[in-house]
Short mmCIF file of C-alpha atoms in Angstrom, two decimals:
data_model
loop_
_atom_site.label_atom_id
_atom_site.label_comp_id
_atom_site.label_asym_id
_atom_site.label_seq_id
_atom_site.Cartn_x
_atom_site.Cartn_y
_atom_site.Cartn_z
CA MET A 1 105.10 48.32 193.32
CA ALA A 2 105.98 45.41 191.11
CA ASP A 3 102.31 44.33 190.93
CA THR A 4 101.21 47.56 189.27
CA PRO A 5 102.58 47.02 185.73
CA SER A 6 101.47 43.36 185.70
CA ALA A 7 97.94 44.32 186.76
CA VAL A 8 97.68 46.91 184.00
CA SER A 9 99.05 44.60 181.32
CA ALA A 10 96.69 41.84 182.43
CA THR A 11 93.76 44.21 181.98
CA SER A 12 94.89 45.22 178.54
CA ASN A 13 95.31 41.59 177.51
CA LEU A 14 91.72 40.87 178.47
CA HIS A 15 90.54 43.63 176.17
CA ASP A 16 92.67 42.36 173.30
CA VAL A 17 90.31 39.43 172.77
CA ALA A 18 87.30 41.72 172.42
CA PRO A 19 85.14 41.27 169.30
CA ALA A 20 86.36 43.20 166.33
CA SER A 21 83.39 42.73 164.05
CA VAL A 22 79.71 42.04 164.70
CA GLU A 23 77.74 39.98 162.24
CA SER A 24 74.11 40.54 161.32
CA THR A 25 72.97 37.85 163.75
CA PRO A 26 72.97 39.41 167.23
CA SER A 27 74.05 36.30 169.03
CA GLN A 28 77.16 35.71 166.92
CA VAL A 29 80.25 37.81 167.44
CA LYS A 30 83.31 37.03 165.36
CA THR A 31 86.81 38.10 166.35
CA SER A 32 89.05 39.16 163.56
CA SER A 33 92.69 38.15 163.76
CA ARG A 34 95.17 40.98 163.48
CA PRO A 35 97.44 41.01 160.47
CA HIS A 36 100.95 39.78 161.06
CA THR A 37 103.46 42.62 161.21
CA PRO A 38 107.19 42.09 161.14
CA ARG A 39 108.74 42.59 164.55
CA GLY A 40 111.78 44.78 164.99
CA PRO A 41 114.56 44.46 167.52
CA PRO A 42 113.54 43.94 171.15
CA LEU A 43 113.04 46.94 173.37
CA HIS A 44 115.92 46.16 175.68
CA GLN A 45 118.28 46.51 172.73
CA ILE A 46 116.78 49.73 171.41
CA TYR A 47 116.78 51.37 174.86
CA ALA A 48 119.97 49.77 176.15
CA LEU A 49 121.61 53.06 177.17
CA PRO A 50 119.93 54.80 180.15
CA ALA A 51 121.70 58.11 179.38
CA PRO A 52 123.23 59.80 176.29
CA ILE A 53 126.73 59.18 177.68
CA ARG A 54 128.82 56.01 177.93
CA THR A 55 130.35 54.77 181.14
CA PHE A 56 133.14 52.21 181.57
CA PRO A 57 132.92 50.84 185.11
CA LEU A 58 135.35 48.32 186.50
CA PRO A 59 134.10 44.76 187.07
CA THR A 60 132.81 43.78 190.50
CA PHE A 61 135.28 42.41 193.03
CA TYR A 62 134.15 39.47 195.18
CA PRO A 63 136.27 38.90 198.33
CA ASN A 64 135.36 35.18 198.44
CA ASN A 65 136.52 34.77 194.83
CA PRO A 66 140.23 35.61 194.29
CA ILE A 67 139.89 35.26 190.54
CA SER A 68 137.73 38.36 190.38
CA LEU A 69 140.67 40.38 191.64
CA PHE A 70 142.65 39.48 188.49
CA HIS A 71 139.65 40.51 186.42
CA VAL A 72 139.59 43.93 188.06
CA VAL A 73 143.33 44.44 187.63
CA TYR A 74 143.11 43.38 183.97
CA ALA A 75 140.30 45.84 183.25
CA TRP A 76 142.09 48.66 185.04
CA ALA A 77 145.34 48.05 183.15
CA ARG A 78 143.52 47.87 179.86
CA GLN A 79 141.83 51.23 180.42
CA LEU A 80 145.20 52.67 181.58
CA VAL A 81 147.02 51.55 178.44
CA SER A 82 144.26 52.37 175.95
CA PRO A 83 141.86 54.83 177.64
CA PRO A 84 138.31 54.96 176.32
CA PRO A 85 137.16 58.05 174.42
CA SER A 86 136.12 61.05 176.46
CA GLU A 87 132.46 61.58 177.09
CA PRO A 88 130.21 63.00 175.89
CA ALA A 89 131.31 61.83 172.46
CA VAL A 90 128.37 63.50 170.71
CA ILE A 91 126.94 66.93 171.54
CA TYR A 92 123.46 67.69 170.26
CA GLU A 93 122.15 71.12 169.25
CA GLY A 94 118.82 72.68 170.16
CA ILE A 95 117.18 76.03 169.49
CA TRP A 96 115.61 78.13 172.19
CA SER A 97 111.94 78.92 171.49
CA PRO A 98 110.68 81.93 173.52
CA GLU A 99 107.10 81.45 172.24
CA THR A 100 106.75 77.90 173.70
CA ARG A 101 109.28 78.42 176.49
CA SER A 102 111.08 75.24 175.50
CA VAL A 103 114.08 73.97 173.51
CA GLN A 104 113.46 72.42 170.10
CA ILE A 105 115.55 69.59 168.61
CA LYS A 106 115.05 69.34 164.84
CA ASP A 107 117.72 66.89 163.73
CA PRO A 108 116.11 63.43 163.28
CA LYS A 109 119.17 61.56 164.55
CA SER A 110 119.40 63.79 167.63
CA ILE A 111 115.67 63.30 168.29
CA ARG A 112 115.95 59.53 168.27
CA ALA A 113 119.14 59.57 170.33
CA LEU A 114 117.71 61.77 173.09
CA TRP A 115 114.51 59.73 173.21
CA GLU A 116 116.10 56.29 173.16
CA GLN A 117 118.81 57.26 175.65
CA GLY A 118 116.83 58.52 178.60
CA PHE A 119 113.33 59.44 177.20
CA TYR A 120 113.92 63.19 177.06
CA GLY A 121 111.30 65.52 175.61
CA LYS A 122 108.20 64.79 173.56
CA GLY A 123 107.18 65.16 169.94
CA ASN A 124 105.26 68.32 169.17
CA TYR A 125 102.80 66.26 167.02
CA SER A 126 102.74 63.24 169.35
CA ARG A 127 101.61 62.51 172.87
CA SER A 128 105.00 61.25 174.03
CA GLU A 129 107.33 59.45 171.62
CA PRO A 130 108.15 61.50 168.52
CA ASN A 131 106.77 59.06 165.92
CA TRP A 132 104.54 61.31 163.81
CA PHE A 133 106.49 60.49 160.66
CA LYS A 134 106.07 56.74 161.21
CA ARG A 135 102.35 57.12 161.93
CA GLU A 136 101.92 59.16 158.76
CA GLN A 137 103.71 56.52 156.69
CA ALA A 138 101.56 53.79 158.25
CA ARG A 139 98.43 55.76 157.48
CA ARG A 140 99.47 56.08 153.84
CA GLY A 141 100.44 52.41 153.60
CA LYS A 142 104.20 52.95 153.29
CA HIS A 143 105.24 51.52 156.64
CA GLU A 144 104.92 47.83 157.40
CA GLY A 145 105.67 48.01 161.10
CA HIS A 146 103.21 48.73 163.90
CA VAL A 147 102.73 52.06 165.66
CA ALA A 148 101.85 52.21 169.35
CA GLU A 149 99.15 54.83 168.79
CA ASP A 150 97.44 52.70 166.14
CA LEU A 151 97.39 49.66 168.40
CA THR A 152 95.92 51.76 171.23
CA ALA A 153 93.21 53.12 168.90
CA GLN A 154 92.41 49.63 167.65
CA ARG A 155 92.06 48.26 171.18
CA ARG A 156 89.81 51.15 172.15
CA GLU A 157 87.63 50.52 169.12
CA GLU A 158 87.39 46.85 170.03
CA ARG A 159 86.39 47.72 173.59
CA LYS A 160 83.75 50.13 172.32
CA MET A 161 82.28 47.49 169.99
CA MET A 162 82.27 44.96 172.81
CA LYS A 163 80.41 47.34 175.12
CA TRP A 164 77.98 48.25 172.36
CA ASP A 165 77.22 44.59 171.66
CA ARG A 166 76.70 43.96 175.34
CA ALA A 167 74.30 46.89 175.64
CA ARG A 168 72.43 45.71 172.55
CA LYS A 169 71.93 42.26 174.02
CA GLU A 170 70.66 43.77 177.25
CA GLN A 171 68.10 45.83 175.32
CA GLU A 172 67.00 42.78 173.43
CA ALA A 173 66.51 40.83 176.66
CA ILE A 174 64.42 43.72 178.08
CA GLN A 175 62.24 43.81 174.96
CA ARG A 176 61.66 40.03 175.13
CA THR A 177 60.73 40.28 178.76
CA ARG A 178 58.27 43.09 178.02
CA LEU A 179 56.63 41.06 175.26
CA LEU A 180 56.26 38.04 177.45
CA GLU A 181 54.86 40.08 180.28
CA ALA A 182 52.37 41.77 177.97
CA TRP A 183 50.97 38.46 176.76
CA VAL A 184 47.75 37.30 178.50
CA ALA A 185 46.52 33.74 178.41
CA PRO A 186 43.33 33.28 176.34
CA VAL A 187 40.20 32.66 178.43
CA GLY A 188 37.30 33.39 176.05
CA PRO A 189 35.67 30.70 173.88
CA MET A 190 36.62 32.37 170.56
CA GLU A 191 40.24 32.81 171.70
CA LEU A 192 40.43 29.19 172.79
CA LEU A 193 39.12 28.03 169.39
CA ALA A 194 41.70 30.22 167.63
CA LEU A 195 44.62 28.47 169.31
CA PRO A 196 46.89 26.44 166.97
CA ASN A 197 46.29 22.73 166.69
CA SER A 198 49.79 21.70 165.60
CA HIS A 199 53.33 22.96 165.43
CA ARG A 200 52.87 23.96 161.77
CA ASP A 201 50.30 26.57 162.72
CA LEU A 202 52.95 28.53 164.70
CA VAL A 203 54.44 31.44 162.72
CA PRO A 204 57.20 33.60 164.24
CA ILE A 205 56.50 37.29 164.52
CA TYR A 206 60.09 38.30 163.91
CA SER A 207 62.79 36.90 161.76
CA SER A 208 66.35 36.56 162.94
CA SER A 209 67.47 39.40 160.62
CA SER A 210 65.27 42.31 161.73
CA VAL A 211 66.30 45.89 162.30
CA ASN A 212 69.64 46.30 164.14
CA GLY A 213 70.01 42.62 164.62
CA GLY A 214 66.40 42.16 165.62
CA LEU A 215 64.87 40.24 168.47
CA VAL A 216 64.58 36.48 168.66
CA GLY A 217 61.36 35.37 167.00
CA ILE A 218 58.40 34.71 169.31
CA PRO A 219 55.94 32.19 167.88
CA THR A 220 52.27 33.05 167.68
CA ALA A 221 49.17 31.58 166.08
CA ALA A 222 48.74 32.04 162.35
CA GLY A 223 45.11 32.92 162.59
CA LEU A 224 45.29 34.90 165.82
CA GLU A 225 44.48 38.50 165.04
CA GLY A 226 45.83 40.03 168.27
CA VAL A 227 46.11 39.97 172.01
CA ASN A 228 44.44 42.60 174.16
CA GLY A 229 43.15 44.55 171.21
CA THR A 230 46.40 44.77 169.23
CA THR A 231 47.00 43.47 165.76
CA ASN A 232 49.30 40.63 164.79
CA GLY A 233 52.77 41.87 165.82
CA ALA A 234 52.16 43.46 169.24
CA ALA A 235 52.71 47.22 168.94
CA LEU A 236 55.59 48.79 170.80
CA ASN A 237 55.59 52.50 171.69
CA GLY A 238 52.42 53.07 169.69
CA THR A 239 53.80 51.68 166.39
CA SER A 240 53.09 48.17 165.15
CA LEU A 241 56.06 46.01 164.43
CA SER A 242 54.70 44.98 161.09
CA GLN A 243 54.52 48.61 160.03
CA SER A 244 58.07 49.30 161.27
CA ALA A 245 59.35 46.24 159.42
CA ALA A 246 57.70 47.43 156.22
CA ALA A 247 59.04 50.93 156.66
CA ILE A 248 62.67 49.87 156.48
CA LYS A 249 62.38 48.00 153.19
CA PRO A 250 64.35 49.61 150.38
CA ALA A 251 62.20 51.70 148.10
CA ALA A 252 63.19 53.27 144.81
CA ARG A 253 60.16 55.07 143.50
CA VAL A 254 58.97 58.56 142.54
CA VAL A 255 56.25 59.90 144.77
CA VAL A 256 54.11 62.83 143.68
CA VAL A 257 52.98 64.96 146.56
CA GLU A 258 51.07 68.20 146.61
CA LYS A 259 52.89 71.12 148.12
CA ASP A 260 51.31 72.51 151.25
CA ALA A 261 48.46 69.98 150.85
CA PRO A 262 46.91 68.96 154.20
CA THR A 263 47.31 65.36 155.06
CA ALA A 264 45.96 63.13 157.78
CA SER A 265 48.62 63.21 160.46
CA SER A 266 48.67 61.18 163.58
CA GLY A 267 47.99 63.11 166.74
CA MET A 268 49.17 62.45 170.20
CA ASN A 269 48.88 59.00 171.84
CA GLY A 270 48.47 57.37 168.46
CA HIS A 271 45.03 58.95 167.60
CA ALA A 272 44.61 60.32 164.12
CA SER A 273 43.74 63.95 163.78
CA ARG A 274 40.78 65.15 161.67
CA PRO A 275 41.81 66.06 158.08
CA CYS A 276 41.27 69.61 156.95
CA THR A 277 39.30 70.54 153.79
CA PRO A 278 41.33 72.68 151.35
CA THR A 279 39.69 76.02 150.71
CA GLY A 280 42.26 77.82 148.54
CA PRO A 281 43.25 77.13 144.93
CA SER A 282 45.37 74.08 144.22
CA LYS A 283 49.10 74.58 144.30
CA ARG A 284 51.58 73.24 141.83
CA ARG A 285 52.90 69.75 142.31
CA LYS A 286 56.45 68.76 143.09
CA SER A 287 58.21 65.45 142.40
CA VAL A 288 60.31 64.01 145.22
CA ARG A 289 62.68 61.15 144.51
CA PHE A 290 63.68 59.02 147.48
CA SER A 291 66.99 57.34 147.87
CA PRO A 292 67.09 53.58 147.18
CA LYS A 293 68.36 53.13 150.75
CA VAL A 294 66.06 54.43 153.43
CA GLU A 295 67.91 55.20 156.68
CA SER A 296 66.25 55.58 160.07
CA ALA A 297 66.48 59.06 161.53
CA THR A 298 64.18 58.52 164.55
CA PHE A 299 65.56 57.16 167.78
CA GLN A 300 63.68 55.92 170.84
CA LEU A 301 64.78 55.41 174.37
CA SER A 302 64.41 51.65 174.00
CA ASP A 303 66.80 51.49 171.05
CA PRO A 304 70.21 49.96 171.80
CA PRO A 305 73.14 52.38 171.74
CA SER A 306 75.17 52.52 168.55
CA PRO A 307 78.93 53.24 168.65
CA HIS A 308 78.84 55.16 165.37
CA HIS A 309 76.10 57.78 165.99
CA SER A 310 78.62 60.58 166.32
CA ILE A 311 80.78 59.72 163.31
CA GLN A 312 78.08 60.28 160.65
CA PRO A 313 78.63 63.61 158.85
CA ASN A 314 74.94 64.54 158.64
CA GLY A 315 73.62 62.96 161.81
CA SER A 316 72.14 59.95 160.09
CA VAL A 317 72.86 56.45 161.24
CA VAL A 318 73.47 53.42 159.14
CA ASP A 319 71.71 50.48 160.76
CA GLY A 320 74.41 48.43 162.37
CA ASN A 321 77.07 49.27 159.78
CA SER A 322 80.32 50.94 160.69
CA SER A 323 81.74 53.58 158.40
CA ILE A 324 85.10 53.91 160.12
CA GLY A 325 87.85 53.76 157.58
CA SER A 326 85.53 53.93 154.59
CA SER A 327 86.53 56.05 151.68
CA PRO A 328 84.63 59.15 150.55
CA LEU A 329 83.65 57.22 147.42
CA SER A 330 81.91 54.54 149.44
CA ARG A 331 80.14 57.10 151.67
CA SER A 332 78.90 59.02 148.63
CA THR A 333 77.72 55.82 146.97
CA GLU A 334 75.65 55.07 150.08
CA LEU A 335 74.06 58.48 149.73
CA GLY A 336 72.85 57.64 146.23
CA LEU A 337 75.60 59.17 144.11
CA SER A 338 77.17 57.16 141.33
CA GLY A 339 80.81 56.52 140.79
CA PRO A 340 81.26 58.33 137.44
CA LEU A 341 79.51 61.36 138.85
CA LEU A 342 81.98 61.56 141.68
CA GLU A 343 84.90 61.23 139.29
CA SER A 344 83.60 64.05 137.19
CA THR A 345 82.98 66.35 140.11
CA ASN A 346 86.41 65.72 141.65
CA PRO A 347 88.88 64.86 138.87
CA SER A 348 91.96 65.37 141.04
CA SER A 349 90.90 62.84 143.71
CA SER A 350 92.66 59.95 142.01
CA ASN A 351 95.96 61.85 141.70
CA SER A 352 95.86 63.54 145.13
CA GLU A 353 98.49 61.24 146.64
CA PRO A 354 100.90 59.86 144.03
CA ASN A 355 103.16 57.00 144.92
CA ASP A 356 106.36 58.90 144.23
CA ILE A 357 105.58 61.75 146.63
CA GLN A 358 108.33 62.59 149.11
CA PHE A 359 107.28 62.83 152.73
CA VAL A 360 109.04 65.31 154.99
CA ASP A 361 109.33 64.79 158.72
CA LYS A 362 107.88 68.00 160.16
CA GLU A 363 108.03 66.96 163.79
CA HIS A 364 110.62 68.20 166.30
CA LEU A 365 111.48 67.18 169.84
CA GLN A 366 110.32 69.60 172.49
CA LEU A 367 112.32 69.81 175.74
CA CYS A 368 110.92 71.54 178.81
CA LEU A 369 113.12 73.93 180.83
CA GLU A 370 114.19 71.33 183.40
CA GLU A 371 115.06 68.70 180.80
CA ALA A 372 117.05 71.11 178.64
CA PHE A 373 119.07 72.47 181.54
CA TYR A 374 119.72 68.97 182.91
CA LEU A 375 121.17 67.92 179.57
CA VAL A 376 123.30 71.08 179.44
CA PHE A 377 124.38 71.40 183.08
CA ALA A 378 124.45 67.85 184.46
CA LEU A 379 125.36 65.74 181.41
CA GLY A 380 126.89 68.29 179.00
CA VAL A 381 125.40 66.62 175.90
CA LEU A 382 123.33 69.55 174.63
CA THR A 383 124.08 73.00 173.26
CA VAL A 384 121.21 75.52 173.13
CA LEU A 385 121.47 78.17 170.42
CA ASP A 386 120.06 81.68 170.60
CA PRO A 387 117.60 82.08 167.67
CA SER A 388 118.42 85.76 167.23
CA THR A 389 122.22 85.52 167.15
CA GLY A 390 122.83 81.85 166.43
CA LYS A 391 125.36 81.61 169.21
CA PRO A 392 125.17 78.96 171.96
CA PHE A 393 124.14 79.85 175.47
CA THR A 394 126.52 79.15 178.28
CA ALA A 395 125.31 77.10 181.23
CA GLU A 396 125.09 80.21 183.43
CA ASP A 397 123.21 82.22 180.81
CA LEU A 398 120.76 79.38 180.24
CA PHE A 399 120.29 79.02 183.98
CA THR A 400 119.35 82.69 184.29
CA LEU A 401 117.13 82.53 181.18
CA CYS A 402 115.19 79.53 182.60
CA ARG A 403 114.66 81.31 185.88
CA GLN A 404 113.38 84.44 184.18
CA THR A 405 111.10 82.46 181.88
CA SER A 406 109.53 80.38 184.67
CA TYR A 407 107.60 83.42 185.90
CA ILE A 408 104.32 84.40 184.25
CA PRO A 409 104.85 86.97 182.85
CA PRO A 410 108.63 86.62 182.55
CA ARG A 411 110.66 88.97 184.66
CA GLN A 412 114.18 90.26 184.21
CA ILE A 413 114.95 91.40 187.76
CA ASN A 414 113.91 90.58 191.31
CA LEU A 415 114.43 86.85 191.00
CA GLN A 416 113.57 84.97 194.19
CA PRO A 417 115.04 81.80 195.70
CA ASP A 418 111.62 80.12 195.40
CA ASP A 419 111.07 80.72 191.71
CA PRO A 420 109.24 77.89 189.91
CA PHE A 421 112.23 76.74 187.89
CA LEU A 422 114.58 76.31 190.84
CA ILE A 423 112.05 74.30 192.83
CA HIS A 424 111.02 71.98 190.03
CA TYR A 425 114.57 71.50 188.71
CA ALA A 426 115.84 70.53 192.18
CA VAL A 427 113.24 67.73 192.27
CA TYR A 428 113.91 66.73 188.67
CA HIS A 429 117.68 66.57 189.19
CA HIS A 430 117.16 64.66 192.44
CA PHE A 431 115.15 61.84 190.90
CA ARG A 432 117.20 61.68 187.71
CA SER A 433 120.35 61.25 189.75
CA LEU A 434 118.69 58.34 191.60
CA GLY A 435 118.05 56.51 188.32
CA TRP A 436 114.37 57.31 187.82
CA VAL A 437 113.00 58.49 184.48
CA ALA A 438 111.14 61.72 185.33
CA ARG A 439 108.51 62.87 182.88
CA PRO A 440 106.02 65.79 183.06
CA GLY A 441 102.82 64.72 184.80
CA ILE A 442 100.29 67.31 183.68
CA LYS A 443 98.04 64.48 182.36
CA PHE A 444 97.46 63.25 185.94
CA GLY A 445 97.44 66.68 187.59
CA VAL A 446 100.90 66.36 189.17
CA ASP A 447 104.34 67.85 188.46
CA TRP A 448 106.39 64.75 187.61
CA MET A 449 105.80 61.09 186.83
CA LEU A 450 108.50 58.57 187.82
CA TYR A 451 109.16 55.52 185.61
CA ASN A 452 111.38 52.63 186.60
CA ARG A 453 112.97 52.16 183.17
CA GLY A 454 110.87 54.25 180.81
CA PRO A 455 107.35 54.66 179.40
CA VAL A 456 107.84 51.93 176.79
CA PHE A 457 108.53 49.27 179.45
CA SER A 458 105.91 49.94 182.13
CA HIS A 459 103.52 52.51 183.49
CA ALA A 460 104.68 55.17 185.91
CA GLU A 461 104.83 53.98 189.49
CA PHE A 462 104.93 57.31 191.35
CA ALA A 463 103.31 60.73 190.86
CA VAL A 464 105.25 63.62 192.37
CA ILE A 465 103.88 66.94 193.56
CA VAL A 466 106.48 69.65 194.34
CA LEU A 467 105.83 71.79 197.38
CA PRO A 468 108.10 74.58 198.74
CA ALA A 469 109.09 74.44 202.41
CA TYR A 470 110.31 77.55 204.22
CA THR A 471 112.15 75.82 207.08
CA ASP A 472 115.09 78.20 207.29
CA PRO A 473 115.03 80.60 210.32
CA TRP A 474 115.35 83.55 207.97
CA TRP A 475 111.96 82.81 206.40
CA LYS A 476 110.38 82.28 209.79
CA ALA A 477 111.62 85.69 210.90
CA GLU A 478 110.13 87.18 207.77
CA GLY A 479 106.83 85.44 208.43
CA ARG A 480 106.88 83.58 205.12
CA HIS A 481 104.69 80.47 204.92
CA PRO A 482 104.11 77.96 202.14
CA PRO A 483 100.83 78.08 200.23
CA ARG A 484 98.01 76.54 202.21
CA ARG A 485 96.56 73.29 200.94
CA SER A 486 93.25 71.88 202.15
CA TRP A 487 92.41 68.31 202.98
CA HIS A 488 89.91 68.37 200.16
CA TRP A 489 92.74 69.06 197.69
CA LEU A 490 94.92 66.26 199.14
CA HIS A 491 92.11 63.70 199.01
CA THR A 492 91.25 64.70 195.44
CA VAL A 493 94.76 64.32 194.15
CA ASN A 494 95.34 61.08 196.06
CA ARG A 495 92.12 59.59 194.79
CA VAL A 496 93.03 60.38 191.21
CA GLN A 497 96.43 58.71 191.55
CA SER A 498 94.95 55.69 193.31
CA THR A 499 92.47 55.24 190.46
CA ALA A 500 95.36 55.43 187.95
CA LEU A 501 97.40 52.90 190.01
CA LYS A 502 99.98 55.49 190.99
CA THR A 503 101.50 56.20 194.39
CA LEU A 504 101.43 59.86 195.37
CA VAL A 505 104.72 61.40 196.52
CA LEU A 506 104.95 64.85 198.12
CA ALA A 507 108.40 66.28 197.43
CA TYR A 508 109.16 69.17 199.82
CA VAL A 509 111.99 71.49 198.72
CA ASP A 510 113.68 73.41 201.55
CA ILE A 511 114.08 76.98 200.28
CA PRO A 512 117.36 78.66 201.30
CA PRO A 513 117.53 82.33 202.29
CA PRO A 514 118.18 84.92 199.54
CA PHE A 515 121.60 84.66 197.93
CA GLU A 516 123.66 86.73 195.57
CA GLU A 517 122.85 86.56 191.88
CA SER A 518 126.55 86.37 191.00
CA LEU A 519 126.76 82.80 192.31
CA GLY A 520 127.00 80.00 189.78
CA ALA A 521 124.33 77.37 189.13
CA ALA A 522 126.27 74.69 191.03
CA GLU A 523 126.66 76.89 194.12
CA ILE A 524 123.00 77.82 194.10
CA LEU A 525 121.67 74.27 193.65
CA LYS A 526 123.77 72.98 196.55
CA ARG A 527 121.69 75.06 198.93
CA TYR A 528 118.48 73.17 198.15
CA ARG A 529 117.38 69.99 199.83
CA VAL A 530 114.57 67.59 198.78
CA ARG A 531 112.47 65.55 201.21
CA GLU A 532 110.08 62.84 200.02
CA PHE A 533 106.83 61.64 201.63
CA ILE A 534 104.60 58.91 200.29
CA VAL A 535 100.85 59.39 200.75
CA LYS A 536 98.55 56.37 200.71
CA ARG A 537 94.89 55.90 201.50
CA TRP A 538 94.30 54.09 204.78
CA LEU A 539 91.37 51.67 204.65
CA SER A 540 90.28 49.95 207.83
CA ASN A 541 89.39 46.67 206.11
CA ARG A 542 92.71 46.48 204.20
CA ASN A 543 95.27 48.04 206.52
CA ARG A 544 94.47 46.42 209.89
CA ASP A 545 98.02 45.20 210.61
#
């Protein structure tokens, strides 16, 4: 299990050195150094407390060291004379949300305390850690520290650029190979006389700065008109390279064309179609002004993939230039609009975000049913308020409310011993009491994810699926059986977890026979038992011993 986090971190470190910017020359890739950001306190100091309560254990006694006995006696006498404060010292408040079936924590200090002391809940605007306010400040340039989501996005962009550059080089190699294979050695007398006599007669077909990085120049004779019937600049896909190179040159001219006038268009397979003779009266003429920057809008199968095809607003692609992070002013300038025109059309753009604006943290912490009840029932550090009356729920009332809400649709009567809340809370309480950090695992298709210390230290090691087990004789007499699962389902789930470097755990919860609803939460939960089974793939070439 200890090899899993190190393997994942090693993989991410390899991607960190990926190229961040690609120059115009295809063979040169320059890596941009990340700006230095001030580091805060280390993680083991921020997340020093594993739970939102303080404990004061006595020091360890070693029988082979008599001095440790005096240390234990001294600590016990000190706590007896001046006892530590009762725990929990701080009780946080949450509001029950019937729409989302969760408990919302809106106080910023309570949000940070519950997250840093046990990793409870998630931000409603974030994937896990409630740091929307910090990310918004970093986006507006008012936060100097780093944000985990921004680093992840930057690494993904670097990986995408690295893959794009690798695919581009592969396409260039394929094109060079095709050109070399299409060349035929001259055998005729005129072709032999046209061969160059010295090195000065060799002229490269391509330059090093052609379209999209271009191909490496292939030398050819200056006076050689073509090979195998093609002109100088062997045609690819029916279009000569000299024509394509001339087509991408910037042009700023006014072209007068006749509306609906027939022109000589190229037919299929590169053959020109016969022009049509106009029979009707001449139509009026229209002036068309082209942009100074001509962008390619035609793509071929041989073109290398570009990582920014999907980010253009109108489907056009800038040749090799990334527009990520560019301002609307720069994008509009590329389209041919001037700066003063933009300022006149949008006068409030410069004052849209003044420096003295006050940002408000709109994010709240969202606790699922199991997390909220664990903080109320097991630790006693949370009070859940009723939004209609403003009064706090008791532990018994919240227990009944969670059971009723776990059904879809919610039910008020006829609660069963195998309702979803009881089964999942029994597993959650079981692993939390063993020291694991249990988090919802919907992302990986499981019920719970188990972390050793927390999601900021390492990836989850185990993925837990909760299954009810009707082992009591009462259920057997009633003919009740658990839901049937196929081998196909088990192999699918196990394969997903193996790919994500997780170990699959099947947690069977033994369901007790029906009980009276007047029993308390503690009496009911004592009747449940959790059994764990680890599922691993058996491979003959790896598991022979």
